[in-house]
mmCIF file of C-alpha atoms in Angstrom:
data_model
loop_
_atom_site.group_PDB
_atom_site.id
_atom_site.type_symbol
_atom_site.label_atom_id
_atom_site.label_comp_id
_atom_site.label_asym_id
_atom_site.label_seq_id
_atom_site.Cartn_x
_atom_site.Cartn_y
_atom_site.Cartn_z
ATOM 1 C CA MET A 24 19.789 -57.052 71.086
ATOM 2 C CA ARG A 25 22.353 -55.687 73.074
ATOM 3 C CA GLY A 26 21.937 -51.532 72.353
ATOM 4 C CA GLU A 27 18.792 -51.994 70.708
ATOM 5 C CA LEU A 28 15.450 -50.130 72.184
ATOM 6 C CA VAL A 29 12.980 -53.070 72.849
ATOM 7 C CA PHE A 30 9.436 -52.419 74.125
ATOM 8 C CA GLY A 31 7.482 -55.162 75.469
ATOM 9 C CA GLY A 32 3.950 -55.445 76.010
ATOM 10 C CA ARG A 33 1.108 -53.419 74.234
ATOM 11 C CA THR A 34 2.206 -50.245 73.079
ATOM 12 C CA ASP A 35 -0.767 -49.280 70.887
ATOM 13 C CA HIS A 36 -2.917 -47.595 73.543
ATOM 14 C CA LEU A 37 -3.408 -43.823 73.638
ATOM 15 C CA ILE A 38 -2.102 -41.476 76.258
ATOM 16 C CA ASN A 39 -3.200 -38.054 77.126
ATOM 17 C CA TYR A 40 -0.560 -35.609 78.298
ATOM 18 C CA LEU A 41 -0.272 -32.208 79.326
ATOM 19 C CA HIS A 42 2.661 -29.703 79.598
ATOM 20 C CA ARG A 43 3.426 -28.505 83.038
ATOM 21 C CA ASP A 44 3.176 -25.092 81.979
ATOM 22 C CA ASP A 45 -0.330 -25.639 80.800
ATOM 23 C CA ALA A 46 -1.450 -27.442 83.946
ATOM 24 C CA ALA A 47 -0.446 -24.186 85.691
ATOM 25 C CA ASN A 48 -2.083 -21.810 83.395
ATOM 26 C CA ALA A 49 -5.151 -23.843 83.789
ATOM 27 C CA ILE A 50 -5.251 -23.785 87.584
ATOM 28 C CA LEU A 51 -4.607 -19.971 87.122
ATOM 29 C CA ALA A 52 -7.501 -19.868 84.565
ATOM 30 C CA ALA A 53 -9.832 -21.537 87.049
ATOM 31 C CA CYS A 54 -8.838 -19.426 90.265
ATOM 32 C CA LEU A 55 -9.584 -16.312 87.658
ATOM 33 C CA SER A 56 -12.873 -17.331 86.229
ATOM 34 C CA GLY A 57 -14.789 -16.687 89.419
ATOM 35 C CA PRO A 58 -17.093 -19.112 91.513
ATOM 36 C CA ILE A 59 -17.197 -22.662 89.733
ATOM 37 C CA GLY A 60 -18.264 -24.273 92.462
ATOM 38 C CA ALA A 61 -17.860 -28.198 92.388
ATOM 39 C CA ARG A 62 -17.096 -28.355 88.885
ATOM 40 C CA ILE A 63 -14.638 -30.799 87.353
ATOM 41 C CA TYR A 64 -12.557 -29.823 84.668
ATOM 42 C CA ASN A 65 -10.286 -32.226 82.545
ATOM 43 C CA ILE A 66 -7.126 -30.716 81.500
ATOM 44 C CA THR A 67 -5.173 -32.177 78.555
ATOM 45 C CA ASP A 68 -3.722 -30.980 75.594
ATOM 46 C CA GLY A 69 -6.810 -32.582 73.763
ATOM 47 C CA HIS A 70 -4.267 -34.851 71.557
ATOM 48 C CA PRO A 71 -3.857 -37.991 72.816
ATOM 49 C CA VAL A 72 -1.048 -40.132 70.943
ATOM 50 C CA ARG A 73 -0.422 -43.862 70.838
ATOM 51 C CA LYS A 74 2.331 -44.931 73.009
ATOM 52 C CA ASP A 75 4.377 -46.460 69.823
ATOM 53 C CA GLU A 76 4.144 -43.019 68.142
ATOM 54 C CA LEU A 77 5.433 -41.152 70.920
ATOM 55 C CA ILE A 78 8.378 -43.840 71.378
ATOM 56 C CA GLN A 79 9.411 -43.691 67.600
ATOM 57 C CA TRP A 80 9.029 -39.959 67.416
ATOM 58 C CA THR A 81 11.167 -39.699 70.730
ATOM 59 C CA ALA A 82 13.687 -42.168 69.225
ATOM 60 C CA LYS A 83 14.039 -40.254 65.625
ATOM 61 C CA LYS A 84 14.294 -36.885 67.515
ATOM 62 C CA LEU A 85 17.376 -38.039 69.773
ATOM 63 C CA GLY A 86 19.078 -39.885 66.831
ATOM 64 C CA LYS A 87 18.422 -43.359 67.932
ATOM 65 C CA GLY A 88 17.637 -46.553 65.985
ATOM 66 C CA GLU A 89 14.609 -47.340 65.237
ATOM 67 C CA PRO A 90 12.819 -49.036 68.261
ATOM 68 C CA ILE A 91 11.637 -52.606 68.266
ATOM 69 C CA PHE A 92 8.034 -53.501 69.739
ATOM 70 C CA ASP A 93 7.803 -57.025 70.778
ATOM 71 C CA ILE A 94 4.602 -58.047 72.528
ATOM 72 C CA ASN A 95 5.816 -61.152 73.913
ATOM 73 C CA ALA A 96 8.954 -59.267 75.562
ATOM 74 C CA PRO A 97 8.821 -58.353 79.226
ATOM 75 C CA ALA A 98 7.096 -55.189 79.793
ATOM 76 C CA GLY A 99 7.969 -52.450 82.183
ATOM 77 C CA PRO A 100 8.242 -52.912 86.004
ATOM 78 C CA ARG A 101 4.669 -52.350 86.883
ATOM 79 C CA MET A 102 3.516 -55.018 84.139
ATOM 80 C CA GLN A 103 6.106 -57.411 85.899
ATOM 81 C CA ARG A 104 4.583 -56.917 89.038
ATOM 82 C CA GLY A 105 1.190 -57.887 88.069
ATOM 83 C CA GLY A 106 -0.115 -54.513 87.017
ATOM 84 C CA ARG A 107 -2.888 -54.293 84.205
ATOM 85 C CA THR A 108 -2.274 -53.103 80.696
ATOM 86 C CA GLN A 109 -3.081 -49.254 79.938
ATOM 87 C CA PRO A 110 -6.606 -48.881 78.509
ATOM 88 C CA SER A 111 -6.863 -46.403 75.659
ATOM 89 C CA ARG A 112 -8.215 -42.915 76.938
ATOM 90 C CA PHE A 113 -9.265 -39.847 75.204
ATOM 91 C CA ILE A 114 -9.841 -37.389 77.922
ATOM 92 C CA GLU A 115 -12.280 -34.500 76.663
ATOM 93 C CA ASN A 116 -11.083 -31.278 77.831
ATOM 94 C CA GLY A 117 -13.943 -29.115 76.075
ATOM 95 C CA ARG A 118 -15.398 -28.039 79.237
ATOM 96 C CA ALA A 119 -11.980 -26.162 80.265
ATOM 97 C CA LEU A 120 -11.895 -24.979 76.682
ATOM 98 C CA SER A 121 -15.665 -23.266 76.834
ATOM 99 C CA GLU A 122 -16.176 -22.456 80.639
ATOM 100 C CA LEU A 123 -12.464 -21.253 81.471
ATOM 101 C CA GLY A 124 -11.591 -19.641 78.284
ATOM 102 C CA TRP A 125 -8.170 -21.689 78.564
ATOM 103 C CA ARG A 126 -6.026 -22.836 75.504
ATOM 104 C CA PRO A 127 -3.187 -25.218 75.945
ATOM 105 C CA ARG A 128 0.102 -23.443 74.467
ATOM 106 C CA PHE A 129 1.555 -26.315 73.490
ATOM 107 C CA SER A 130 -1.035 -28.451 71.155
ATOM 108 C CA SER A 131 0.657 -31.579 71.509
ATOM 109 C CA ILE A 132 3.297 -33.679 73.505
ATOM 110 C CA PHE A 133 5.355 -33.490 70.495
ATOM 111 C CA GLU A 134 5.378 -29.701 70.563
ATOM 112 C CA GLY A 135 6.320 -29.620 74.461
ATOM 113 C CA LEU A 136 8.909 -32.385 74.280
ATOM 114 C CA SER A 137 10.384 -30.665 71.384
ATOM 115 C CA GLU A 138 10.871 -27.436 73.113
ATOM 116 C CA ILE A 139 12.244 -29.333 76.310
ATOM 117 C CA MET A 140 14.636 -31.561 74.162
ATOM 118 C CA ASP A 141 15.919 -28.500 72.168
ATOM 119 C CA THR A 142 16.584 -26.588 75.387
ATOM 120 C CA LEU A 143 18.452 -29.528 76.761
ATOM 121 C CA VAL A 144 20.599 -30.610 73.556
#
């Protein structure tokens, strides 16, 4: 298995992402929107992805081999220290969209990562 990409533990849960530029723009939109009181806004790109899909996409984009997912292989350091598995979450950003007029520039983690990777490679 030397040189292979092996991912242990569960990888089928949904994860929400947000590009840093979109986070900054959401904060700016909240600041410019006028008084919002103690309102809470969830800020995400609105398109959670499964961890295994993100890993496969990243490996392909970087020209690496097909990753191996093994539920019985050791998971990351947090899990080895007794951490809990990550639950699936779909974080709704509708309030920010409707009340702040904010829209993410990057519609998904794949779009944001593509721009970053293309800049670095």
